[in-house]
Structure formats: C-alpha cells, structure tokens
C-alpha cells in the first residue's frame, strides 16, 4: 500500500469552488485534483500546504487572449517572459494569438514553428489559436484551416479591419462569410476582431498627443457595424462565433438579441476596458493606446452591467506588448504609436480591485477569468477546483495592496498602462499541476495544449 493517500494536500481556509467560497481540503495526485473535501477530512500526503490567514485559494486563471509574438518578434515578448509573467499573475494557462509572430499561425507549418519555439521554455500551459486570413479563406482555399483544426488549435482568429501587421491580412465580408461556413462545417470556433474598416476610413485620422482625437478615430459605430456582420454571419452559417475585446457598449443590445435568438455567440472584454476610462488618459500617454480603444466612464459602467448579467462572458487580457520605441513614448503621438496594452501579469489584481468596489465576489472573478475562458476555448481540465481537473492554483491575498511598477513586471518590456496604479489583490503563489510555477519553479513545467 502507498505510504500516503496523495502527493500533496492543500488546506485552504477559504477556497473558491464551483459551488461557492468555503474552507476545503484538496488532495493532489499525479498532477491532478484527486479529491475535494471538507476541512475535517483525513488526508495524508508527502507534502502539505496551507493558505495563510489572509489568503484565498483560486483555480489557476485562464487567459485566452495573449500575444506572445514568438518567433519573429521575440523582442516584443516571448514564450519565456510571457509565461513567467502569467504565473506571477496567477494565470496557469494562456492561449497564444496567431499574429505578430513571423510566421503567423495561419498554416500547419506556422503552428509547428510556434510549438517548436515554445517547447521546453514555458512556465505555464500554452494553447494556440489559428488564423483565418485571405490566403486560407477564399473559395477552395480552406484546406489549411481544416489542417490547423485537426492539429488542435482552439479556433480561428480573423480581423474585419487591418490588423496592423502586413503578414496577417483582414477579411472582407465575402471571405469572412466563406471562412465562417468552412469553419462551421468542421465544428470550429471563429473569433473576431470586430471593427468595420469603412467606418474607420470615414473617421478622422488619429494624430498627435490628444487622446480624445485618437478615440474619435475608432468610433463606437465601427464595432457596432462589425458585430452586426458577425451576428448575421453566425446566424446564416451556424458557426460558433466569439467577439474579441468588446470595448463599446453600444453593441450590447445587438448581442442580447442574438443570444436570445439562440445564435452561438460569446463575448469577451478586457481589464483595461473595465478599470480605466478615457477621461483618465493623459495627453501623450501612448501606453494606453489599444484597438478598439478605452472609452468613457459611462461606457465602462455599461460593460460592467453586461458582465454581471452574463451578456459578456469572460475577461481576458489582450496582452499586446511591443518594444518601448514602437509606443512613441518620447513624442506621445497616438497616431503612429503601436496599439496594444501590456497587462498579462496584473489582470487579476486590476479586475478584482474594480469588481470588489462594485460589490462582486471572488467567485464572479473566477467565472470570468478562469471557468468561462476555458469553456469557450475548449480547454479540458482547467478553470475550476474540481476532482479530475489539473491541480492548478493561485494563492491570493484579496485585501493586500499592490502597487504596479512596470519596471518590475516579468513582461519583456517595461511599458504598461497600469504603471503606478494602486490595486488590491496580491498573487502570492501559483501552482501548475501541484508544483510551483514561474520563477519559483526553476525548470519550466508548462505543457503545450490542444483543443479538447
């Protein structure tokens, strides 16, 4: 008989479980959760861990929207740095976006290059999105989409407007509908950067240091029109569709009607849209530039209401870093700066700070930032403290103060819209399959994932 029941036992004074927040004892065997019991349960293990009096045990968070940028633009980020930052923020699973790397993940060869770059270097588990671009989405050109699906990508990202990088083209309405029909045919998921290029072209061009001018260059109407196209296409083809990084609340009535009608539609938003308002962005502060943009405080309130009501399904980072020179920090020109917010490591603290102030609990944050991203992306064994799942955990002190210092984050480059912000909720320790993750692990223990 074995000397112990489990490899590790975790005694949590408070744990966020699928049925709510309560004390629990969790038994871990072979990297998986083997038992979840009440505090009085007798469990023996080679190692016992206990939460501190001010800590809560959460499932490892799942961030399904991360631009790692490797290979090809590794100086922007990279698998080693991105996954260490994820672990430091309580995130134990990320899904890498198919663009900003060279090659992009639009072919089986591109996926192989990604996996080779990541292998042996990742501190958390990593899955991959494929990309739908003009080259693989025209009539008779869908073989690469099917090949990527068969090799386990979690779905297919496309842009309805220019992506910002030449090697990842956007889809016009015709090719978008053709790609949706093909992806629906093999049961895939289509995830969409939804901004309408004709609306963007008609808007005033962004230039200079004034954030209001940049905001005017990406109007709400661009998201509204593009989301209408996504819904119409999903309704016509039956494809499962997911709206990426919703920033505009004007589209919420469209989304509500579509969901009520049974359209297979899910929606994400991001920490920066929930915790920062346009009115707070200083002139020339290009670290806040992203597309679609951070909008006003009233819009932010409506996004929170939609999240609370379940109309918006999840919160993920859209971590889209670059080198500091591309952010034009010296000139502060919003017109030419790279658009992307770097926030992978601080997403939990940012969201929890605002969520707690609005009366939400940790169970809500776990639903938005762990369970629903895992479900939408089709990631098995993640997102909940439940028997059979991977033993991925974040030990957090929800009332501990956190002051963000971009220079001390584990992202490759010290640029972040959260720099200097006073937040609440410290991640003290992260476990991946029951073992330390990130800098505490020494050897990277992450695995490459495929769609469930």
Short mmCIF file of C-alpha atoms in Angstrom, two decimals:
data_model
loop_
_atom_site.label_atom_id
_atom_site.label_comp_id
_atom_site.label_asym_id
_atom_site.label_seq_id
_atom_site.Cartn_x
_atom_site.Cartn_y
_atom_site.Cartn_z
CA UNK A 1 0.00 0.00 0.00
CA UNK A 2 1.22 3.55 -0.66
CA UNK A 3 2.62 5.42 2.31
CA UNK A 4 0.37 8.43 1.64
CA UNK A 5 -3.02 8.98 0.06
CA UNK A 6 -1.81 11.94 -2.04
CA UNK A 7 1.31 13.63 -3.30
CA UNK A 8 0.15 16.98 -1.89
CA UNK A 9 -2.66 18.11 0.36
CA UNK A 10 -3.70 21.76 0.36
CA UNK A 11 -5.62 23.02 3.38
CA UNK A 12 -7.44 26.20 2.41
CA UNK A 13 -9.14 28.43 4.98
CA UNK A 14 -11.06 29.82 2.01
CA UNK A 15 -11.29 28.34 -1.47
CA UNK A 16 -13.36 29.35 -4.49
CA UNK A 17 -15.09 26.13 -5.57
CA UNK A 18 -17.74 25.57 -8.26
CA UNK A 19 -20.46 25.68 -5.59
CA UNK A 20 -19.14 28.81 -3.88
CA UNK A 21 -16.49 30.02 -1.47
CA UNK A 22 -15.76 27.89 1.62
CA UNK A 23 -12.98 26.11 3.53
CA UNK A 24 -11.71 22.96 1.82
CA UNK A 25 -9.02 20.32 1.76
CA UNK A 26 -7.75 19.35 -1.69
CA UNK A 27 -5.82 16.19 -2.41
CA UNK A 28 -3.45 16.17 -5.40
CA UNK A 29 -2.16 13.03 -7.07
CA UNK A 30 -0.07 12.83 -10.27
CA UNK A 31 -0.67 16.50 -11.05
CA UNK A 32 -4.47 16.31 -10.85
CA UNK A 33 -7.04 17.12 -8.23
CA UNK A 34 -7.97 13.74 -6.82
CA UNK A 35 -10.31 14.88 -4.02
CA UNK A 36 -12.02 17.99 -2.69
CA UNK A 37 -13.32 17.58 0.85
CA UNK A 38 -14.48 19.48 3.90
CA UNK A 39 -11.81 20.71 6.36
CA UNK A 40 -12.24 17.80 8.77
CA UNK A 41 -11.38 15.14 6.17
CA UNK A 42 -8.41 12.93 6.99
CA UNK A 43 -5.91 13.06 4.17
CA UNK A 44 -2.23 12.15 4.28
CA UNK A 45 0.37 13.36 1.83
CA UNK A 46 4.09 13.61 1.31
CA UNK A 47 3.64 17.39 1.40
CA UNK A 48 1.01 19.63 2.99
CA UNK A 49 0.43 23.25 2.00
CA UNK A 50 -1.82 25.69 3.83
CA UNK A 51 -3.19 29.04 2.85
CA UNK A 52 -2.24 31.95 5.09
CA UNK A 53 -4.96 33.51 7.19
CA UNK A 54 -5.44 36.34 4.67
CA UNK A 55 -5.30 34.12 1.54
CA UNK A 56 -7.92 32.53 -0.69
CA UNK A 57 -7.24 29.56 -2.95
CA UNK A 58 -8.39 30.11 -6.53
CA UNK A 59 -8.17 27.82 -9.54
CA UNK A 60 -5.38 28.85 -11.87
CA UNK A 61 -6.67 31.59 -14.17
CA UNK A 62 -7.05 31.06 -17.91
CA UNK A 63 -6.10 33.89 -20.28
CA UNK A 64 -7.26 33.04 -23.78
CA UNK A 65 -6.06 36.26 -25.43
CA UNK A 66 -2.27 36.69 -25.28
CA UNK A 67 0.09 37.91 -28.00
CA UNK A 68 3.37 36.14 -27.30
CA UNK A 69 4.92 37.31 -30.62
CA UNK A 70 7.48 34.50 -30.86
CA UNK A 71 9.07 33.55 -33.22
CA UNK A 72 9.87 36.57 -35.34
CA UNK A 73 9.15 39.43 -32.92
CA UNK A 74 10.52 37.92 -29.73
CA UNK A 75 11.97 41.29 -28.74
CA UNK A 76 8.34 42.39 -28.21
CA UNK A 77 7.67 39.50 -25.79
CA UNK A 78 8.39 35.75 -25.99
CA UNK A 79 7.27 32.45 -24.51
CA UNK A 80 9.72 32.51 -21.60
CA UNK A 81 8.88 36.03 -20.45
CA UNK A 82 5.14 35.88 -21.18
CA UNK A 83 4.62 32.65 -19.27
CA UNK A 84 6.65 33.79 -16.27
CA UNK A 85 4.54 36.96 -16.19
CA UNK A 86 1.39 34.85 -16.43
CA UNK A 87 2.46 32.68 -13.48
CA UNK A 88 3.28 35.76 -11.42
CA UNK A 89 -0.29 36.93 -12.03
CA UNK A 90 -1.97 33.64 -11.07
CA UNK A 91 -2.53 32.59 -14.69
CA UNK A 92 -1.69 28.93 -15.35
CA UNK A 93 -2.98 28.64 -18.92
CA UNK A 94 -2.69 31.01 -21.86
CA UNK A 95 -3.81 30.72 -25.47
CA UNK A 96 -1.45 32.42 -27.90
CA UNK A 97 -2.82 34.63 -30.67
CA UNK A 98 -1.82 33.74 -34.24
CA UNK A 99 -0.39 37.12 -35.28
CA UNK A 100 2.55 39.38 -34.51
CA UNK A 101 4.79 36.34 -34.78
CA UNK A 102 6.61 35.52 -38.00
CA UNK A 103 5.37 33.24 -39.40
CA UNK A 104 1.81 33.72 -38.21
CA UNK A 105 -0.22 30.66 -37.21
CA UNK A 106 -2.15 30.51 -40.48
CA UNK A 107 -0.68 27.23 -41.75
CA UNK A 108 0.30 23.90 -40.26
CA UNK A 109 3.93 24.92 -40.76
CA UNK A 110 3.32 28.14 -38.83
CA UNK A 111 1.81 26.18 -35.95
CA UNK A 112 4.80 23.84 -35.94
CA UNK A 113 7.14 26.83 -35.72
CA UNK A 114 5.21 28.18 -32.74
CA UNK A 115 5.30 24.87 -30.93
CA UNK A 116 9.00 24.46 -31.57
CA UNK A 117 9.70 27.97 -30.21
CA UNK A 118 7.67 27.27 -27.06
CA UNK A 119 8.82 23.73 -26.32
CA UNK A 120 10.75 23.42 -23.08
CA UNK A 121 10.59 27.17 -22.33
CA UNK A 122 7.10 27.74 -20.93
CA UNK A 123 6.28 28.29 -17.25
CA UNK A 124 2.53 27.67 -17.72
CA UNK A 125 0.45 25.65 -20.16
CA UNK A 126 0.03 27.12 -23.65
CA UNK A 127 -2.54 26.55 -26.36
CA UNK A 128 -2.74 28.16 -29.79
CA UNK A 129 -5.30 29.93 -31.92
CA UNK A 130 -5.13 29.54 -35.69
CA UNK A 131 -5.63 32.44 -38.05
CA UNK A 132 -8.14 32.98 -40.88
CA UNK A 133 -6.60 35.29 -43.49
CA UNK A 134 -7.24 35.93 -47.19
CA UNK A 135 -4.72 33.25 -48.22
CA UNK A 136 -6.55 30.42 -46.45
CA UNK A 137 -10.14 31.69 -46.54
CA UNK A 138 -11.02 32.12 -50.20
CA UNK A 139 -13.01 29.68 -52.34
CA UNK A 140 -11.24 26.32 -52.42
CA UNK A 141 -8.54 27.51 -50.02
CA UNK A 142 -9.83 26.07 -46.77
CA UNK A 143 -7.57 23.03 -46.52
CA UNK A 144 -5.15 24.86 -44.23
CA UNK A 145 -7.98 25.79 -41.86
CA UNK A 146 -9.01 22.16 -41.59
CA UNK A 147 -5.38 21.06 -41.15
CA UNK A 148 -4.93 23.52 -38.27
CA UNK A 149 -8.19 22.35 -36.70
CA UNK A 150 -7.09 18.72 -36.96
CA UNK A 151 -3.81 19.61 -35.25
CA UNK A 152 -5.63 21.03 -32.24
CA UNK A 153 -5.84 24.82 -32.50
CA UNK A 154 -8.59 26.18 -30.28
CA UNK A 155 -10.26 28.14 -33.06
CA UNK A 156 -9.55 30.75 -35.72
CA UNK A 157 -8.95 34.45 -35.31
CA UNK A 158 -9.73 36.91 -38.06
CA UNK A 159 -9.77 40.67 -38.46
CA UNK A 160 -12.52 42.58 -40.24
CA UNK A 161 -10.22 45.62 -40.47
CA UNK A 162 -6.43 45.87 -40.97
CA UNK A 163 -4.52 44.05 -38.24
CA UNK A 164 -1.51 46.36 -38.10
CA UNK A 165 0.95 43.78 -39.48
CA UNK A 166 1.32 43.02 -43.18
CA UNK A 167 1.58 39.24 -42.83
CA UNK A 168 -1.88 38.89 -41.27
CA UNK A 169 -4.44 40.36 -43.67
CA UNK A 170 -8.04 41.11 -42.83
CA UNK A 171 -11.13 39.50 -44.35
CA UNK A 172 -13.67 41.40 -46.40
CA UNK A 173 -17.33 40.41 -45.94
CA UNK A 174 -17.27 37.78 -48.71
CA UNK A 175 -14.19 35.95 -47.48
CA UNK A 176 -15.40 36.30 -43.89
CA UNK A 177 -18.64 34.51 -44.75
CA UNK A 178 -16.76 31.83 -46.69
CA UNK A 179 -14.39 31.24 -43.78
CA UNK A 180 -17.31 31.07 -41.35
CA UNK A 181 -19.09 28.50 -43.48
CA UNK A 182 -15.96 26.35 -43.75
CA UNK A 183 -15.21 26.53 -40.03
CA UNK A 184 -18.82 25.74 -39.20
CA UNK A 185 -18.57 22.69 -41.43
CA UNK A 186 -15.96 21.04 -39.21
CA UNK A 187 -17.32 22.36 -35.91
CA UNK A 188 -14.68 25.03 -35.28
CA UNK A 189 -14.81 28.34 -33.42
CA UNK A 190 -14.36 31.69 -35.19
CA UNK A 191 -13.05 34.54 -33.03
CA UNK A 192 -13.29 38.04 -34.47
CA UNK A 193 -11.61 41.41 -34.11
CA UNK A 194 -14.77 43.32 -34.93
CA UNK A 195 -14.21 46.81 -36.30
CA UNK A 196 -15.66 47.89 -39.65
CA UNK A 197 -12.99 49.30 -41.99
CA UNK A 198 -15.38 51.58 -43.89
CA UNK A 199 -16.40 53.28 -40.63
CA UNK A 200 -12.76 53.61 -39.61
CA UNK A 201 -11.85 55.09 -43.00
CA UNK A 202 -14.61 57.70 -42.67
CA UNK A 203 -13.49 58.75 -39.18
CA UNK A 204 -10.93 61.50 -38.62
CA UNK A 205 -7.37 60.19 -38.69
CA UNK A 206 -5.58 59.91 -35.38
CA UNK A 207 -2.60 62.21 -34.87
CA UNK A 208 -0.80 63.95 -32.03
CA UNK A 209 -0.92 63.73 -28.26
CA UNK A 210 -4.66 64.25 -27.67
CA UNK A 211 -6.35 61.03 -26.54
CA UNK A 212 -9.79 62.36 -27.46
CA UNK A 213 -8.64 62.67 -31.07
CA UNK A 214 -7.48 59.07 -31.08
CA UNK A 215 -10.77 57.96 -29.55
CA UNK A 216 -12.65 59.77 -32.33
CA UNK A 217 -10.64 57.80 -34.90
CA UNK A 218 -12.06 54.47 -33.59
CA UNK A 219 -15.75 55.31 -33.07
CA UNK A 220 -18.33 53.06 -31.42
CA UNK A 221 -20.01 52.72 -34.81
CA UNK A 222 -17.06 50.70 -36.12
CA UNK A 223 -17.61 47.98 -33.51
CA UNK A 224 -21.38 48.16 -33.83
CA UNK A 225 -21.34 47.62 -37.61
CA UNK A 226 -18.78 44.82 -37.48
CA UNK A 227 -20.58 42.97 -34.68
CA UNK A 228 -23.78 43.15 -36.73
CA UNK A 229 -21.92 41.40 -39.58
CA UNK A 230 -20.60 38.73 -37.20
CA UNK A 231 -24.08 38.03 -35.85
CA UNK A 232 -25.66 37.91 -39.30
CA UNK A 233 -22.94 35.53 -40.48
CA UNK A 234 -23.22 33.28 -37.43
CA UNK A 235 -26.99 33.18 -37.88
CA UNK A 236 -26.66 32.25 -41.56
CA UNK A 237 -23.84 29.69 -41.32
CA UNK A 238 -24.31 28.25 -37.83
CA UNK A 239 -20.67 28.93 -36.96
CA UNK A 240 -19.79 29.37 -33.30
CA UNK A 241 -18.57 32.97 -33.10
CA UNK A 242 -16.72 34.84 -30.39
CA UNK A 243 -16.37 38.63 -30.21
CA UNK A 244 -12.90 39.64 -29.07
CA UNK A 245 -12.12 42.56 -26.72
CA UNK A 246 -15.52 44.26 -26.73
CA UNK A 247 -14.97 47.90 -25.82
CA UNK A 248 -18.20 49.59 -26.99
CA UNK A 249 -21.41 49.19 -25.00
CA UNK A 250 -23.46 50.38 -27.99
CA UNK A 251 -23.32 46.84 -29.39
CA UNK A 252 -24.79 45.22 -26.27
CA UNK A 253 -28.45 45.35 -27.46
CA UNK A 254 -27.41 43.58 -30.71
CA UNK A 255 -25.60 40.93 -28.69
CA UNK A 256 -28.53 40.48 -26.32
CA UNK A 257 -30.96 39.90 -29.18
CA UNK A 258 -28.63 37.44 -30.88
CA UNK A 259 -28.14 35.41 -27.72
CA UNK A 260 -31.88 35.43 -27.02
CA UNK A 261 -32.43 34.08 -30.53
CA UNK A 262 -30.02 31.20 -29.91
CA UNK A 263 -27.15 32.43 -32.07
CA UNK A 264 -23.97 30.63 -30.97
CA UNK A 265 -22.24 33.79 -29.79
CA UNK A 266 -19.88 34.52 -26.91
CA UNK A 267 -18.20 37.79 -25.96
CA UNK A 268 -15.10 38.83 -24.06
CA UNK A 269 -13.91 42.14 -22.68
CA UNK A 270 -10.59 43.12 -21.10
CA UNK A 271 -9.33 44.51 -17.81
CA UNK A 272 -8.34 47.85 -19.32
CA UNK A 273 -11.88 48.48 -20.56
CA UNK A 274 -13.26 47.69 -17.11
CA UNK A 275 -10.76 49.58 -14.96
CA UNK A 276 -9.62 52.62 -16.98
CA UNK A 277 -11.75 55.40 -18.51
CA UNK A 278 -10.92 57.66 -21.44
CA UNK A 279 -11.25 60.68 -19.17
CA UNK A 280 -8.27 59.40 -17.14
CA UNK A 281 -5.81 59.02 -20.04
CA UNK A 282 -3.21 61.82 -20.01
CA UNK A 283 -2.10 63.58 -23.17
CA UNK A 284 0.66 61.67 -24.92
CA UNK A 285 0.26 58.58 -22.72
CA UNK A 286 0.50 56.09 -25.58
CA UNK A 287 0.84 53.14 -23.20
CA UNK A 288 -2.99 53.38 -23.07
CA UNK A 289 -3.43 53.07 -26.84
CA UNK A 290 -5.22 49.92 -27.99
CA UNK A 291 -7.70 49.00 -30.71
CA UNK A 292 -10.59 49.10 -30.11
CA UNK A 293 -9.92 51.93 -27.66
CA UNK A 294 -10.55 52.52 -23.98
CA UNK A 295 -13.79 54.50 -23.91
CA UNK A 296 -15.54 56.71 -21.37
CA UNK A 297 -16.64 56.06 -17.78
CA UNK A 298 -20.34 55.73 -18.66
CA UNK A 299 -19.48 53.11 -21.28
CA UNK A 300 -17.36 51.27 -18.68
CA UNK A 301 -20.34 51.12 -16.32
CA UNK A 302 -22.46 49.50 -19.03
CA UNK A 303 -19.78 46.88 -19.69
CA UNK A 304 -19.77 46.01 -16.00
CA UNK A 305 -23.55 45.63 -16.03
CA UNK A 306 -23.35 43.33 -19.07
CA UNK A 307 -20.65 41.26 -17.39
CA UNK A 308 -22.73 40.92 -14.24
CA UNK A 309 -25.76 39.87 -16.30
CA UNK A 310 -23.79 37.25 -18.25
CA UNK A 311 -24.20 39.06 -21.56
CA UNK A 312 -20.41 39.43 -21.66
CA UNK A 313 -18.95 36.00 -20.93
CA UNK A 314 -15.37 36.49 -19.83
CA UNK A 315 -12.46 38.82 -19.14
CA UNK A 316 -9.05 38.22 -20.74
CA UNK A 317 -6.00 40.43 -21.05
CA UNK A 318 -5.43 41.01 -24.78
CA UNK A 319 -1.81 41.33 -23.72
CA UNK A 320 -0.34 43.02 -26.81
CA UNK A 321 3.12 44.33 -25.98
CA UNK A 322 5.82 45.86 -28.13
CA UNK A 323 9.23 47.40 -27.66
CA UNK A 324 9.12 50.84 -26.00
CA UNK A 325 10.21 52.68 -29.16
CA UNK A 326 7.11 51.48 -31.02
CA UNK A 327 4.90 53.09 -28.36
CA UNK A 328 6.36 56.53 -29.23
CA UNK A 329 6.77 57.34 -25.57
CA UNK A 330 9.11 60.21 -26.50
CA UNK A 331 6.65 62.03 -28.77
CA UNK A 332 3.36 60.72 -27.36
CA UNK A 333 1.87 60.55 -30.84
CA UNK A 334 -1.26 58.40 -30.70
CA UNK A 335 -1.47 58.34 -34.49
CA UNK A 336 1.73 56.39 -35.05
CA UNK A 337 2.22 54.50 -31.76
CA UNK A 338 1.70 50.74 -31.66
CA UNK A 339 -1.75 49.87 -30.36
CA UNK A 340 -1.72 47.39 -27.51
CA UNK A 341 -1.95 47.27 -23.72
CA UNK A 342 0.58 45.18 -21.82
CA UNK A 343 -1.15 43.72 -18.76
CA UNK A 344 -0.89 39.94 -18.56
CA UNK A 345 0.64 39.88 -15.07
CA UNK A 346 -1.73 42.38 -13.45
CA UNK A 347 -5.10 41.41 -14.95
CA UNK A 348 -6.40 39.66 -11.83
CA UNK A 349 -5.50 42.49 -9.46
CA UNK A 350 -6.94 45.13 -11.79
CA UNK A 351 -10.24 43.32 -12.25
CA UNK A 352 -10.59 42.30 -8.61
CA UNK A 353 -9.96 45.88 -7.43
CA UNK A 354 -12.85 47.21 -9.50
CA UNK A 355 -15.07 44.15 -9.04
CA UNK A 356 -14.85 44.32 -5.27
CA UNK A 357 -15.67 48.04 -5.32
CA UNK A 358 -18.79 47.23 -7.34
CA UNK A 359 -19.96 44.51 -4.98
CA UNK A 360 -18.80 41.41 -6.83
CA UNK A 361 -17.11 38.44 -5.17
CA UNK A 362 -14.14 36.27 -5.98
CA UNK A 363 -16.49 33.60 -7.35
CA UNK A 364 -17.55 36.09 -10.04
CA UNK A 365 -13.93 36.85 -10.95
CA UNK A 366 -13.14 33.13 -11.17
CA UNK A 367 -16.09 32.62 -13.50
CA UNK A 368 -14.99 35.48 -15.75
CA UNK A 369 -11.24 34.80 -15.70
CA UNK A 370 -10.95 31.00 -15.32
CA UNK A 371 -14.03 28.89 -15.96
CA UNK A 372 -15.58 30.69 -18.94
CA UNK A 373 -12.35 31.27 -20.90
CA UNK A 374 -11.53 27.57 -20.54
CA UNK A 375 -15.02 26.55 -21.66
CA UNK A 376 -15.09 28.89 -24.66
CA UNK A 377 -11.63 27.87 -25.88
CA UNK A 378 -12.30 24.16 -25.30
CA UNK A 379 -9.52 23.64 -22.76
CA UNK A 380 -10.06 20.46 -20.76
CA UNK A 381 -9.30 20.15 -17.07
CA UNK A 382 -8.87 23.85 -16.35
CA UNK A 383 -10.74 26.71 -14.72
CA UNK A 384 -12.20 25.11 -11.58
CA UNK A 385 -11.10 23.41 -8.37
CA UNK A 386 -12.83 20.10 -9.08
CA UNK A 387 -11.85 16.45 -8.94
CA UNK A 388 -10.26 15.33 -12.20
CA UNK A 389 -9.01 18.77 -13.20
CA UNK A 390 -5.36 19.76 -13.31
CA UNK A 391 -4.04 20.85 -9.92
CA UNK A 392 -3.56 24.47 -10.99
CA UNK A 393 -3.95 27.02 -8.19
CA UNK A 394 -3.38 30.64 -7.30
CA UNK A 395 -2.90 31.62 -3.66
CA UNK A 396 -4.15 35.21 -3.46
CA UNK A 397 -4.46 37.75 -0.67
CA UNK A 398 -7.56 39.65 -1.82
CA UNK A 399 -7.14 42.58 0.58
CA UNK A 400 -3.40 43.08 0.14
CA UNK A 401 -2.31 46.28 -1.59
CA UNK A 402 -0.45 46.05 -4.90
CA UNK A 403 1.35 48.97 -6.49
CA UNK A 404 2.21 48.30 -10.13
CA UNK A 405 5.77 49.13 -11.17
CA UNK A 406 6.18 48.38 -14.88
CA UNK A 407 9.94 48.02 -14.47
CA UNK A 408 9.44 45.16 -12.00
CA UNK A 409 6.87 43.18 -14.01
CA UNK A 410 8.05 40.00 -15.69
CA UNK A 411 6.95 41.14 -19.14
CA UNK A 412 9.88 41.57 -21.52
CA UNK A 413 9.45 45.36 -21.85
CA UNK A 414 8.72 47.81 -19.01
CA UNK A 415 5.68 49.50 -20.57
CA UNK A 416 2.20 49.15 -19.07
CA UNK A 417 -0.99 51.19 -18.84
CA UNK A 418 -1.18 50.02 -15.22
CA UNK A 419 2.17 51.51 -14.21
CA UNK A 420 1.84 53.35 -10.90
CA UNK A 421 -1.71 52.17 -10.19
CA UNK A 422 -2.66 51.18 -6.66
CA UNK A 423 -4.53 47.89 -6.85
CA UNK A 424 -5.92 45.29 -4.49
CA UNK A 425 -5.28 41.55 -4.52
CA UNK A 426 -1.78 40.09 -4.38
CA UNK A 427 -0.91 36.77 -6.02
CA UNK A 428 1.39 35.10 -3.50
CA UNK A 429 1.98 31.68 -5.07
CA UNK A 430 0.99 29.82 -8.24
CA UNK A 431 0.97 26.05 -8.72
CA UNK A 432 0.86 24.21 -12.03
CA UNK A 433 -0.23 20.57 -11.67
CA UNK A 434 0.58 20.80 -7.98
CA UNK A 435 4.11 22.17 -8.37
CA UNK A 436 5.48 25.75 -8.22
CA UNK A 437 5.11 27.70 -11.45
CA UNK A 438 7.03 30.66 -12.80
CA UNK A 439 10.24 31.95 -11.24
CA UNK A 440 9.75 29.70 -8.20
CA UNK A 441 9.85 26.58 -10.36
CA UNK A 442 13.38 26.76 -11.68
CA UNK A 443 12.79 24.42 -14.62
CA UNK A 444 9.81 25.45 -16.80
CA UNK A 445 6.99 22.91 -16.35
CA UNK A 446 4.44 24.16 -18.85
CA UNK A 447 2.91 21.89 -21.50
CA UNK A 448 1.66 22.51 -25.00
CA UNK A 449 -2.10 22.08 -25.21
CA UNK A 450 -4.50 21.09 -27.93
CA UNK A 451 -8.24 21.67 -28.19
CA UNK A 452 -10.43 19.35 -26.18
#
